[in-house]
PDB file of C-alpha atoms in Angstrom:
ATOM      1  CA  UNK A   6      -0.275   0.159   0.006  1.00 50.00           C
ATOM      2  CA  UNK A   7       2.326   3.006  -1.556  1.00 59.00           C
ATOM      3  CA  UNK A   8       4.763   4.067   0.461  1.00 78.00           C
ATOM      4  CA  UNK A   9       6.057   3.367   3.872  1.00 82.00           C
ATOM      5  CA  UNK A  10       7.059   7.082   4.435  1.00 81.00           C
ATOM      6  CA  UNK A  11       4.106   8.309   3.059  1.00 89.00           C
ATOM      7  CA  UNK A  12       1.643   6.279   5.248  1.00 90.00           C
ATOM      8  CA  UNK A  13       3.751   7.252   8.104  1.00 89.00           C
ATOM      9  CA  UNK A  14       3.514  11.203   6.699  1.00 91.00           C
ATOM     10  CA  UNK A  15      -0.628  10.600   6.828  1.00 94.00           C
ATOM     11  CA  UNK A  16      -0.073   9.387  10.197  1.00 92.00           C
ATOM     12  CA  UNK A  17       1.727  12.120  11.638  1.00 93.00           C
ATOM     13  CA  UNK A  18      -0.811  14.309  10.513  1.00 96.00           C
ATOM     14  CA  UNK A  19      -4.153  12.449  11.570  1.00 95.00           C
ATOM     15  CA  UNK A  20      -2.055  12.668  15.042  1.00 94.00           C
ATOM     16  CA  UNK A  21      -1.507  16.344  15.244  1.00 95.00           C
ATOM     17  CA  UNK A  22      -5.458  16.882  13.690  1.00 97.00           C
ATOM     18  CA  UNK A  23      -6.300  15.204  16.381  1.00 96.00           C
ATOM     19  CA  UNK A  24      -5.316  18.320  18.652  1.00 96.00           C
ATOM     20  CA  UNK A  25      -6.376  21.088  16.670  1.00 97.00           C
ATOM     21  CA  UNK A  26      -9.647  19.515  15.584  1.00 97.00           C
ATOM     22  CA  UNK A  27     -10.412  18.934  19.729  1.00 97.00           C
ATOM     23  CA  UNK A  28      -9.170  22.464  20.016  1.00 97.00           C
ATOM     24  CA  UNK A  29     -11.668  23.821  17.778  1.00 97.00           C
ATOM     25  CA  UNK A  30     -14.563  22.223  19.067  1.00 97.00           C
ATOM     26  CA  UNK A  31     -14.011  23.454  22.852  1.00 94.00           C
ATOM     27  CA  UNK A  32     -12.759  26.470  21.367  1.00 93.00           C
ATOM     28  CA  UNK A  33     -15.232  27.392  18.386  1.00 94.00           C
ATOM     29  CA  UNK A  34     -18.062  25.638  19.435  1.00 95.00           C
ATOM     30  CA  UNK A  35     -20.177  25.401  22.979  1.00 93.00           C
ATOM     31  CA  UNK A  36     -20.314  20.985  22.793  1.00 95.00           C
ATOM     32  CA  UNK A  37     -19.430  19.999  26.184  1.00 92.00           C
ATOM     33  CA  UNK A  38     -15.603  18.199  26.335  1.00 95.00           C
ATOM     34  CA  UNK A  39     -16.956  14.801  27.791  1.00 94.00           C
ATOM     35  CA  UNK A  40     -19.405  14.631  25.101  1.00 94.00           C
ATOM     36  CA  UNK A  41     -16.768  15.535  22.757  1.00 96.00           C
ATOM     37  CA  UNK A  42     -14.983  12.493  24.433  1.00 96.00           C
ATOM     38  CA  UNK A  43     -17.387   9.582  24.005  1.00 96.00           C
ATOM     39  CA  UNK A  44     -18.487  11.206  20.268  1.00 96.00           C
ATOM     40  CA  UNK A  45     -14.815  10.545  19.277  1.00 97.00           C
ATOM     41  CA  UNK A  46     -13.872   7.447  21.504  1.00 97.00           C
ATOM     42  CA  UNK A  47     -17.345   5.567  19.928  1.00 96.00           C
ATOM     43  CA  UNK A  48     -16.817   7.025  16.402  1.00 97.00           C
ATOM     44  CA  UNK A  49     -13.535   5.778  16.625  1.00 96.00           C
ATOM     45  CA  UNK A  50     -14.873   1.917  18.108  1.00 95.00           C
ATOM     46  CA  UNK A  51     -16.744   1.672  15.005  1.00 95.00           C
ATOM     47  CA  UNK A  52     -14.238   2.796  12.446  1.00 95.00           C
ATOM     48  CA  UNK A  53     -11.547  -0.021  13.581  1.00 93.00           C
ATOM     49  CA  UNK A  54     -14.331  -2.330  14.280  1.00 91.00           C
ATOM     50  CA  UNK A  55     -14.927  -1.947  10.620  1.00 92.00           C
ATOM     51  CA  UNK A  56     -11.975  -1.986   9.321  1.00 90.00           C
ATOM     52  CA  UNK A  57     -11.205  -5.602  11.379  1.00 89.00           C
ATOM     53  CA  UNK A  58     -13.845  -7.246   9.883  1.00 86.00           C
ATOM     54  CA  UNK A  59     -13.334  -5.598   6.507  1.00 84.00           C
ATOM     55  CA  UNK A  60      -9.448  -7.314   6.692  1.00 80.00           C
ATOM     56  CA  UNK A  61     -10.877 -10.626   8.749  1.00 76.00           C
ATOM     57  CA  UNK A  62     -13.616 -11.039   5.213  1.00 77.00           C
ATOM     58  CA  UNK A  63     -10.846 -10.175   3.062  1.00 71.00           C
ATOM     59  CA  UNK A  64      -8.099 -12.407   4.317  1.00 67.00           C
ATOM     60  CA  UNK A  65     -10.934 -15.215   4.425  1.00 63.00           C
ATOM     61  CA  UNK A  66     -11.810 -14.707   1.092  1.00 61.00           C
ATOM     62  CA  UNK A  67      -7.920 -14.248  -0.221  1.00 63.00           C
ATOM     63  CA  UNK A  68      -7.657 -18.543   1.197  1.00 60.00           C
ATOM     64  CA  UNK A  69     -10.561 -19.453   0.308  1.00 57.00           C
ATOM     65  CA  UNK A  70      -9.720 -18.339  -3.866  1.00 58.00           C
ATOM     66  CA  UNK A  71      -5.760 -19.884  -3.358  1.00 55.00           C
ATOM     67  CA  UNK A  72      -8.287 -22.746  -2.901  1.00 53.00           C
ATOM     68  CA  UNK A  73     -10.305 -22.763  -5.237  1.00 54.00           C
ATOM     69  CA  UNK A  74      -7.064 -22.247  -7.695  1.00 54.00           C
ATOM     70  CA  UNK A  75      -5.152 -25.225  -5.879  1.00 53.00           C
ATOM     71  CA  UNK A  76      -7.994 -27.659  -6.142  1.00 52.00           C
ATOM     72  CA  UNK A  77      -8.921 -26.739  -9.329  1.00 51.00           C
ATOM     73  CA  UNK A  78     -12.560 -28.314  -8.466  1.00 47.00           C
ATOM     74  CA  UNK A  79     -15.143 -27.171 -11.419  1.00 50.00           C
ATOM     75  CA  UNK A  80     -19.146 -27.453 -11.346  1.00 46.00           C
ATOM     76  CA  UNK A  81     -20.969 -28.338  -8.740  1.00 43.00           C
ATOM     77  CA  UNK A  82     -17.925 -28.471  -6.388  1.00 43.00           C
ATOM     78  CA  UNK A  83     -16.987 -25.222  -7.093  1.00 44.00           C
ATOM     79  CA  UNK A  84     -20.270 -24.201  -6.303  1.00 45.00           C
ATOM     80  CA  UNK A  85     -20.452 -25.606  -3.586  1.00 38.00           C
ATOM     81  CA  UNK A  86     -16.752 -23.955  -2.326  1.00 44.00           C
ATOM     82  CA  UNK A  87     -18.903 -20.677  -3.744  1.00 43.00           C
ATOM     83  CA  UNK A  88     -21.713 -21.070  -1.050  1.00 41.00           C
ATOM     84  CA  UNK A  89     -19.200 -21.451   1.568  1.00 42.00           C
ATOM     85  CA  UNK A  90     -17.058 -18.880   1.278  1.00 43.00           C
ATOM     86  CA  UNK A  91     -20.395 -16.807   0.972  1.00 45.00           C
ATOM     87  CA  UNK A  92     -20.882 -18.382   4.808  1.00 43.00           C
ATOM     88  CA  UNK A  93     -17.688 -18.008   6.243  1.00 49.00           C
ATOM     89  CA  UNK A  94     -17.561 -14.040   5.120  1.00 48.00           C
ATOM     90  CA  UNK A  95     -21.147 -13.498   7.169  1.00 47.00           C
ATOM     91  CA  UNK A  96     -19.075 -15.238   9.776  1.00 49.00           C
ATOM     92  CA  UNK A  97     -15.920 -13.509   9.733  1.00 51.00           C
ATOM     93  CA  UNK A  98     -17.353 -10.247  11.680  1.00 53.00           C
ATOM     94  CA  UNK A  99     -18.370 -12.362  14.130  1.00 60.00           C
ATOM     95  CA  UNK A 100     -15.229 -13.978  14.514  1.00 66.00           C
ATOM     96  CA  UNK A 101     -13.537 -10.547  14.158  1.00 65.00           C
ATOM     97  CA  UNK A 102     -15.787  -9.535  17.029  1.00 71.00           C
ATOM     98  CA  UNK A 103     -14.528 -12.249  19.350  1.00 73.00           C
ATOM     99  CA  UNK A 104     -10.827 -11.719  18.378  1.00 74.00           C
ATOM    100  CA  UNK A 105     -11.146  -7.725  19.574  1.00 77.00           C
ATOM    101  CA  UNK A 106     -12.851  -9.043  22.660  1.00 74.00           C
ATOM    102  CA  UNK A 107     -10.275 -11.255  23.311  1.00 75.00           C
ATOM    103  CA  UNK A 108      -6.919  -8.369  22.854  1.00 75.00           C
ATOM    104  CA  UNK A 109      -8.893  -5.701  24.742  1.00 78.00           C
ATOM    105  CA  UNK A 110      -7.973  -5.028  28.286  1.00 86.00           C
ATOM    106  CA  UNK A 111      -9.480  -3.039  31.136  1.00 91.00           C
ATOM    107  CA  UNK A 112      -6.240  -1.607  32.355  1.00 93.00           C
ATOM    108  CA  UNK A 113      -5.810  -0.672  28.525  1.00 92.00           C
ATOM    109  CA  UNK A 114      -9.688   0.799  28.180  1.00 94.00           C
ATOM    110  CA  UNK A 115      -9.174   2.459  31.636  1.00 96.00           C
ATOM    111  CA  UNK A 116      -5.887   4.071  29.905  1.00 95.00           C
ATOM    112  CA  UNK A 117      -7.425   5.068  27.102  1.00 95.00           C
ATOM    113  CA  UNK A 118     -10.221   6.980  28.645  1.00 97.00           C
ATOM    114  CA  UNK A 119      -7.951   8.669  30.994  1.00 97.00           C
ATOM    115  CA  UNK A 120      -6.076   9.908  28.428  1.00 97.00           C
ATOM    116  CA  UNK A 121      -9.344  11.175  25.729  1.00 97.00           C
ATOM    117  CA  UNK A 122     -11.135  12.787  29.120  1.00 97.00           C
ATOM    118  CA  UNK A 123      -8.280  14.400  30.467  1.00 97.00           C
ATOM    119  CA  UNK A 124      -7.272  15.368  26.510  1.00 97.00           C
ATOM    120  CA  UNK A 125     -10.590  17.190  25.877  1.00 97.00           C
ATOM    121  CA  UNK A 126     -11.039  19.176  29.130  1.00 96.00           C
ATOM    122  CA  UNK A 127      -7.276  20.414  28.999  1.00 96.00           C
ATOM    123  CA  UNK A 128      -8.458  21.944  25.372  1.00 96.00           C
ATOM    124  CA  UNK A 129     -10.627  24.358  27.115  1.00 95.00           C
ATOM    125  CA  UNK A 130      -8.192  27.001  28.022  1.00 92.00           C
ATOM    126  CA  UNK A 131      -4.430  25.621  26.122  1.00 93.00           C
ATOM    127  CA  UNK A 132      -3.163  26.438  22.678  1.00 93.00           C
ATOM    128  CA  UNK A 133      -2.821  23.436  19.696  1.00 95.00           C
ATOM    129  CA  UNK A 134       0.501  23.533  20.027  1.00 93.00           C
ATOM    130  CA  UNK A 135       1.547  24.188  23.936  1.00 93.00           C
ATOM    131  CA  UNK A 136      -1.821  21.154  24.403  1.00 94.00           C
ATOM    132  CA  UNK A 137       0.546  18.933  22.299  1.00 94.00           C
ATOM    133  CA  UNK A 138       3.837  18.942  22.817  1.00 93.00           C
ATOM    134  CA  UNK A 139       2.885  18.843  26.837  1.00 94.00           C
ATOM    135  CA  UNK A 140       0.968  15.305  26.011  1.00 94.00           C
ATOM    136  CA  UNK A 141       4.010  14.329  23.291  1.00 91.00           C
ATOM    137  CA  UNK A 142       6.350  15.377  25.886  1.00 91.00           C
ATOM    138  CA  UNK A 143       5.029  13.976  28.970  1.00 92.00           C
ATOM    139  CA  UNK A 144       4.332  10.257  26.959  1.00 90.00           C
ATOM    140  CA  UNK A 145       7.711  10.300  25.866  1.00 87.00           C
ATOM    141  CA  UNK A 146       8.985  11.125  29.439  1.00 89.00           C
ATOM    142  CA  UNK A 147       6.526   8.093  30.794  1.00 90.00           C
ATOM    143  CA  UNK A 148       8.076   5.136  28.677  1.00 87.00           C
ATOM    144  CA  UNK A 149      11.582   6.126  29.345  1.00 86.00           C
ATOM    145  CA  UNK A 150      10.714   6.414  32.518  1.00 89.00           C
ATOM    146  CA  UNK A 151       9.223   2.664  32.928  1.00 88.00           C
ATOM    147  CA  UNK A 152      12.349   2.162  31.304  1.00 85.00           C
ATOM    148  CA  UNK A 153      14.543   3.425  33.315  1.00 86.00           C
ATOM    149  CA  UNK A 154      12.498   2.015  37.030  1.00 89.00           C
ATOM    150  CA  UNK A 155      12.855  -1.632  34.461  1.00 86.00           C
ATOM    151  CA  UNK A 156      16.907  -1.516  35.010  1.00 85.00           C
ATOM    152  CA  UNK A 157      17.804   0.211  31.800  1.00 81.00           C
ATOM    153  CA  UNK A 158      20.629   1.868  31.803  1.00 83.00           C
ATOM    154  CA  UNK A 159      21.244   5.541  30.048  1.00 83.00           C
ATOM    155  CA  UNK A 160      24.847   6.619  29.122  1.00 86.00           C
ATOM    156  CA  UNK A 161      25.793  10.503  29.574  1.00 87.00           C
ATOM    157  CA  UNK A 162      24.311  12.121  27.045  1.00 88.00           C
ATOM    158  CA  UNK A 163      21.141   9.813  27.486  1.00 88.00           C
ATOM    159  CA  UNK A 164      21.068  11.411  30.554  1.00 90.00           C
ATOM    160  CA  UNK A 165      21.494  15.072  29.267  1.00 92.00           C
ATOM    161  CA  UNK A 166      18.313  14.426  26.243  1.00 90.00           C
ATOM    162  CA  UNK A 167      16.413  12.947  29.228  1.00 90.00           C
ATOM    163  CA  UNK A 168      16.817  16.451  31.613  1.00 92.00           C
ATOM    164  CA  UNK A 169      16.997  18.578  28.753  1.00 93.00           C
ATOM    165  CA  UNK A 170      13.552  17.185  27.916  1.00 92.00           C
ATOM    166  CA  UNK A 171      12.004  17.531  30.976  1.00 91.00           C
ATOM    167  CA  UNK A 172      13.382  21.489  31.569  1.00 93.00           C
ATOM    168  CA  UNK A 173      11.713  22.426  28.221  1.00 91.00           C
ATOM    169  CA  UNK A 174       8.356  21.304  29.952  1.00 90.00           C
ATOM    170  CA  UNK A 175       9.046  23.037  32.878  1.00 90.00           C
ATOM    171  CA  UNK A 176       9.778  26.218  30.483  1.00 90.00           C
ATOM    172  CA  UNK A 177       7.128  25.835  28.787  1.00 88.00           C
ATOM    173  CA  UNK A 178       5.126  25.932  31.867  1.00 85.00           C
ATOM    174  CA  UNK A 179       6.720  29.389  32.957  1.00 83.00           C
ATOM    175  CA  UNK A 180       4.501  32.406  33.214  1.00 78.00           C
ATOM    176  CA  UNK A 181       4.469  34.112  29.831  1.00 73.00           C
ATOM    177  CA  UNK A 182       2.244  34.409  26.598  1.00 62.00           C
ATOM    178  CA  UNK A 183       2.043  30.788  25.911  1.00 68.00           C
ATOM    179  CA  UNK A 184       1.867  29.220  29.832  1.00 81.00           C
ATOM    180  CA  UNK A 185      -1.397  27.206  29.981  1.00 89.00           C
ATOM    181  CA  UNK A 186      -3.269  27.785  32.926  1.00 92.00           C
ATOM    182  CA  UNK A 187      -1.898  25.106  35.751  1.00 92.00           C
ATOM    183  CA  UNK A 188      -4.514  23.160  36.121  1.00 95.00           C
ATOM    184  CA  UNK A 189      -4.948  22.808  32.455  1.00 95.00           C
ATOM    185  CA  UNK A 190      -1.409  22.131  31.751  1.00 94.00           C
ATOM    186  CA  UNK A 191      -1.280  19.116  34.778  1.00 96.00           C
ATOM    187  CA  UNK A 192      -4.875  17.509  32.793  1.00 97.00           C
ATOM    188  CA  UNK A 193      -2.352  17.322  30.039  1.00 96.00           C
ATOM    189  CA  UNK A 194       0.453  16.358  31.457  1.00 95.00           C
ATOM    190  CA  UNK A 195      -1.886  13.339  32.560  1.00 97.00           C
ATOM    191  CA  UNK A 196      -3.520  12.567  29.462  1.00 97.00           C
ATOM    192  CA  UNK A 197       0.171  12.117  28.364  1.00 94.00           C
ATOM    193  CA  UNK A 198       1.549  10.056  31.514  1.00 95.00           C
ATOM    194  CA  UNK A 199      -2.127   7.818  30.528  1.00 96.00           C
ATOM    195  CA  UNK A 200      -1.044   7.603  26.683  1.00 93.00           C
ATOM    196  CA  UNK A 201       2.168   6.396  28.036  1.00 90.00           C
ATOM    197  CA  UNK A 202       1.054   3.651  29.831  1.00 92.00           C
ATOM    198  CA  UNK A 203      -1.411   2.820  27.257  1.00 91.00           C
ATOM    199  CA  UNK A 204       1.255   2.245  24.312  1.00 88.00           C
ATOM    200  CA  UNK A 205       3.704   0.360  27.024  1.00 86.00           C
ATOM    201  CA  UNK A 206       0.572  -2.038  26.764  1.00 86.00           C
ATOM    202  CA  UNK A 207       0.245  -2.274  23.849  1.00 81.00           C
ATOM    203  CA  UNK A 208       3.740  -3.263  22.905  1.00 77.00           C
ATOM    204  CA  UNK A 209       3.077  -6.717  24.253  1.00 73.00           C
ATOM    205  CA  UNK A 210       0.341  -6.940  21.429  1.00 76.00           C
ATOM    206  CA  UNK A 211       1.101  -8.816  18.078  1.00 79.00           C
ATOM    207  CA  UNK A 212      -2.716  -7.611  16.792  1.00 83.00           C
ATOM    208  CA  UNK A 213      -2.406  -3.793  17.867  1.00 84.00           C
ATOM    209  CA  UNK A 214      -5.353  -2.799  15.460  1.00 85.00           C
ATOM    210  CA  UNK A 215      -7.545  -5.741  16.989  1.00 88.00           C
ATOM    211  CA  UNK A 216      -5.877  -3.683  20.561  1.00 88.00           C
ATOM    212  CA  UNK A 217      -7.135  -0.550  19.861  1.00 89.00           C
ATOM    213  CA  UNK A 218     -10.531  -1.655  18.848  1.00 90.00           C
ATOM    214  CA  UNK A 219     -11.534  -3.451  21.849  1.00 92.00           C
ATOM    215  CA  UNK A 220      -9.695  -0.908  23.713  1.00 93.00           C
ATOM    216  CA  UNK A 221     -11.883   1.978  22.216  1.00 95.00           C
ATOM    217  CA  UNK A 222     -15.008   0.330  22.963  1.00 93.00           C
ATOM    218  CA  UNK A 223     -14.036  -0.667  26.701  1.00 95.00           C
ATOM    219  CA  UNK A 224     -13.454   3.615  26.587  1.00 95.00           C
ATOM    220  CA  UNK A 225     -16.726   4.002  25.329  1.00 95.00           C
ATOM    221  CA  UNK A 226     -18.157   1.941  27.783  1.00 95.00           C
ATOM    222  CA  UNK A 227     -16.715   4.372  30.281  1.00 95.00           C
ATOM    223  CA  UNK A 228     -17.841   7.171  28.990  1.00 94.00           C
ATOM    224  CA  UNK A 229     -21.654   6.851  29.737  1.00 93.00           C
ATOM    225  CA  UNK A 230     -21.613   7.534  33.499  1.00 93.00           C
ATOM    226  CA  UNK A 231     -20.296  11.091  32.369  1.00 91.00           C
ATOM    227  CA  UNK A 232     -22.773  11.539  29.915  1.00 89.00           C
ATOM    228  CA  UNK A 233     -25.602  10.327  32.055  1.00 92.00           C
ATOM    229  CA  UNK A 234     -24.760  12.671  34.739  1.00 92.00           C
ATOM    230  CA  UNK A 235     -24.467  15.541  32.115  1.00 87.00           C
ATOM    231  CA  UNK A 236     -27.688  14.452  31.414  1.00 88.00           C
ATOM    232  CA  UNK A 237     -29.230  14.582  34.480  1.00 89.00           C
ATOM    233  CA  UNK A 238     -27.255  17.690  35.750  1.00 86.00           C
ATOM    234  CA  UNK A 239     -28.588  19.063  32.644  1.00 78.00           C
ATOM    235  CA  UNK A 240     -24.946  20.222  31.850  1.00 79.00           C
ATOM    236  CA  UNK A 241     -25.037  19.117  28.231  1.00 80.00           C
ATOM    237  CA  UNK A 242     -24.490  21.118  25.720  1.00 85.00           C
ATOM    238  CA  UNK A 243     -24.635  19.957  21.950  1.00 89.00           C
ATOM    239  CA  UNK A 244     -23.227  21.454  18.749  1.00 92.00           C
ATOM    240  CA  UNK A 245     -23.727  20.289  15.440  1.00 95.00           C
ATOM    241  CA  UNK A 246     -20.001  21.554  14.393  1.00 96.00           C
ATOM    242  CA  UNK A 247     -19.028  20.305  17.442  1.00 96.00           C
ATOM    243  CA  UNK A 248     -19.925  16.877  16.794  1.00 97.00           C
ATOM    244  CA  UNK A 249     -18.330  17.064  13.319  1.00 97.00           C
ATOM    245  CA  UNK A 250     -15.378  17.917  14.905  1.00 98.00           C
ATOM    246  CA  UNK A 251     -15.468  14.898  17.178  1.00 97.00           C
ATOM    247  CA  UNK A 252     -16.265  12.522  14.656  1.00 98.00           C
ATOM    248  CA  UNK A 253     -13.450  13.736  12.302  1.00 98.00           C
ATOM    249  CA  UNK A 254     -11.070  13.072  15.495  1.00 97.00           C
ATOM    250  CA  UNK A 255     -13.015   9.769  16.202  1.00 97.00           C
ATOM    251  CA  UNK A 256     -13.003   8.257  12.450  1.00 97.00           C
ATOM    252  CA  UNK A 257      -9.808  10.233  10.794  1.00 96.00           C
ATOM    253  CA  UNK A 258      -7.659  11.221  12.828  1.00 96.00           C
ATOM    254  CA  UNK A 259      -7.834   8.158  15.474  1.00 93.00           C
ATOM    255  CA  UNK A 260      -9.279   5.280  13.945  1.00 92.00           C
ATOM    256  CA  UNK A 261      -7.578   5.577  10.390  1.00 94.00           C
ATOM    257  CA  UNK A 262      -4.612   7.404  11.727  1.00 92.00           C
ATOM    258  CA  UNK A 263      -3.693   4.032  13.552  1.00 88.00           C
ATOM    259  CA  UNK A 264      -4.610   2.176  11.008  1.00 88.00           C
ATOM    260  CA  UNK A 265      -2.479   3.692   8.602  1.00 91.00           C
ATOM    261  CA  UNK A 266       0.516   4.154  11.035  1.00 89.00           C
ATOM    262  CA  UNK A 267       0.217   0.003  12.464  1.00 85.00           C
ATOM    263  CA  UNK A 268       0.503  -0.662   8.395  1.00 84.00           C
ATOM    264  CA  UNK A 269       3.584   1.569   8.291  1.00 87.00           C
ATOM    265  CA  UNK A 270       4.833   0.306  11.726  1.00 82.00           C
ATOM    266  CA  UNK A 271       6.323  -2.688   9.885  1.00 81.00           C
ATOM    267  CA  UNK A 272       8.034  -1.162   7.201  1.00 82.00           C
ATOM    268  CA  UNK A 273      10.254   0.949   9.300  1.00 81.00           C
ATOM    269  CA  UNK A 274      12.778   0.494  11.587  1.00 76.00           C
ATOM    270  CA  UNK A 275      11.785   0.964  15.360  1.00 70.00           C
ATOM    271  CA  UNK A 276      13.995   4.169  15.486  1.00 69.00           C
ATOM    272  CA  UNK A 277      12.571   5.727  12.306  1.00 75.00           C
ATOM    273  CA  UNK A 278       9.055   5.225  14.367  1.00 79.00           C
ATOM    274  CA  UNK A 279      10.164   6.865  17.025  1.00 78.00           C
ATOM    275  CA  UNK A 280      12.298   9.875  15.812  1.00 81.00           C
ATOM    276  CA  UNK A 281       9.489  10.603  13.566  1.00 86.00           C
ATOM    277  CA  UNK A 282       6.821  11.010  16.335  1.00 86.00           C
ATOM    278  CA  UNK A 283       8.685  14.291  17.120  1.00 86.00           C
ATOM    279  CA  UNK A 284       7.138  16.299  14.339  1.00 91.00           C
ATOM    280  CA  UNK A 285       3.751  15.688  16.155  1.00 92.00           C
ATOM    281  CA  UNK A 286       4.061  18.681  18.341  1.00 93.00           C
ATOM    282  CA  UNK A 287       5.734  20.985  15.743  1.00 92.00           C
ATOM    283  CA  UNK A 288       2.632  19.889  13.042  1.00 94.00           C
ATOM    284  CA  UNK A 289       0.148  20.660  15.948  1.00 94.00           C
ATOM    285  CA  UNK A 290       1.881  23.828  16.495  1.00 93.00           C
ATOM    286  CA  UNK A 291       1.762  24.996  12.694  1.00 94.00           C
ATOM    287  CA  UNK A 292      -1.969  23.912  12.213  1.00 96.00           C
ATOM    288  CA  UNK A 293      -3.167  25.969  15.369  1.00 95.00           C
ATOM    289  CA  UNK A 294      -1.176  29.132  13.407  1.00 94.00           C
ATOM    290  CA  UNK A 295      -2.886  28.082  10.089  1.00 95.00           C
ATOM    291  CA  UNK A 296      -5.765  26.985  11.248  1.00 95.00           C
ATOM    292  CA  UNK A 297      -6.688  28.937  14.342  1.00 94.00           C
ATOM    293  CA  UNK A 298      -4.753  32.708  13.996  1.00 93.00           C
ATOM    294  CA  UNK A 299      -2.161  30.661  17.414  1.00 93.00           C
ATOM    295  CA  UNK A 300       0.988  33.065  18.078  1.00 89.00           C
ATOM    296  CA  UNK A 301       4.269  30.961  17.849  1.00 89.00           C
ATOM    297  CA  UNK A 302       5.673  32.472  20.547  1.00 89.00           C
ATOM    298  CA  UNK A 303       9.852  32.446  21.112  1.00 89.00           C
ATOM    299  CA  UNK A 304       8.846  30.479  24.894  1.00 89.00           C
ATOM    300  CA  UNK A 305       7.154  27.535  23.220  1.00 90.00           C
ATOM    301  CA  UNK A 306       9.807  27.219  20.387  1.00 92.00           C
ATOM    302  CA  UNK A 307      12.665  26.937  23.045  1.00 93.00           C
ATOM    303  CA  UNK A 308      10.880  24.507  24.436  1.00 92.00           C
ATOM    304  CA  UNK A 309       9.921  22.476  21.909  1.00 92.00           C
ATOM    305  CA  UNK A 310      13.829  22.725  20.875  1.00 93.00           C
ATOM    306  CA  UNK A 311      14.673  21.250  24.218  1.00 93.00           C
ATOM    307  CA  UNK A 312      11.903  18.816  24.587  1.00 92.00           C
ATOM    308  CA  UNK A 313      11.822  17.000  20.980  1.00 92.00           C
ATOM    309  CA  UNK A 314      15.471  17.861  21.034  1.00 92.00           C
ATOM    310  CA  UNK A 315      16.074  15.629  24.297  1.00 91.00           C
ATOM    311  CA  UNK A 316      14.094  13.112  23.461  1.00 90.00           C
ATOM    312  CA  UNK A 317      15.353  12.912  20.193  1.00 90.00           C
ATOM    313  CA  UNK A 318      19.091  12.393  21.668  1.00 88.00           C
ATOM    314  CA  UNK A 319      17.993   9.520  24.379  1.00 87.00           C
ATOM    315  CA  UNK A 320      16.155   8.002  21.626  1.00 83.00           C
ATOM    316  CA  UNK A 321      19.484   8.332  18.940  1.00 80.00           C
ATOM    317  CA  UNK A 322      22.072   7.257  21.348  1.00 78.00           C
ATOM    318  CA  UNK A 323      19.750   3.806  22.822  1.00 66.00           C
ATOM    319  CA  UNK A 324      20.445   2.421  19.765  1.00 59.00           C
ATOM    320  CA  UNK A 325      24.001   3.840  19.099  1.00 54.00           C
TER     321      UNK A 325
END
C-alpha cells in the first residue's frame, strides 16, 4: 500500500489533527468536552471495528480463492465452495468481534479513557501546539522513566537528553504568553502519562489494530456514566459543528490514523518510528497557527527545541 514513508507522513498528520480538531471544537463551538470525548471514542471504535471486520473478510476471501485455484475443482464442487465462502464471509464479522474482545483489556481501556477525557478538558484553555508538546513530552518521558525503573541503563548523553526534555516542559509552564493555566497543564500531562502507559501495554500485543478496536469499545463504555451525569444535571451542551469535529477526530484522525500507522510500522525501523513522532507537536503548532491564528511565541519555540531535542538524543543514543 504505497510508500511506507508516505504512510508515516499521513499518520503523523492524523495524530496532529487530533489536537487541532479538539481545540477547534472546544474553542469555537459549544460542545461539552465530555460529549466530545464520548463521540470521539465511539466513532473511533466503530471505525476500527469495521476495519478489523473488513480485513478479516478480505483475508478469508483471499484464502478461499487460493484454495479454489489449488484444487482446480469445477462445476458443482466449485458452487459448493462459493456458497461456503459466502457463509464464511458472513461469519468473519463475528470472529472479528470475538478477536477484538480477546485482545482488549481493562487496563488498556482505562488508560485510553483517562487520556481521552483529560485531553479534551485540557484543551478548553490551551493552544493547539502547547497541548501537543505537553502531551507528547509527557508520553515519551513516561515511557523512558518506565524503562529506567525496569533496569535500562542510560549513557551520559541520554541523561543529558532526558534532563533537557524535562527542562523544556518546565520552561513551557513558566509564566508567559504561551504558558497554559496550571490545571489545564496538569490535565494534559495526566493525559500524556496515561497514553504512555497505554502505549507500553500495546507493545505487548501482536495484533495492535484488534487491541485498539477493543480498547476503544471498552473506553466508550466508561464514558457512559459521565454522559448520564451531564444529562441528569442539565449541563449537556450540544453543537452540530462540535459533533462534526468529534466524528472527524474519532473516525479520521484516530481510527484511520492508527490503522495507517500500524500498516507502516512493520515497514520501518523502530528508531525511525520513535524519532518521526517528534514531528507531531511541530505539525500541531503549525496547524494551530494556520487554522486558528494561534501565535508561535519564542517561549514555545525554545521549549519545543529543548523537549523534542532531548527526546531525540535519548532515542538516538539508545540504538548507538
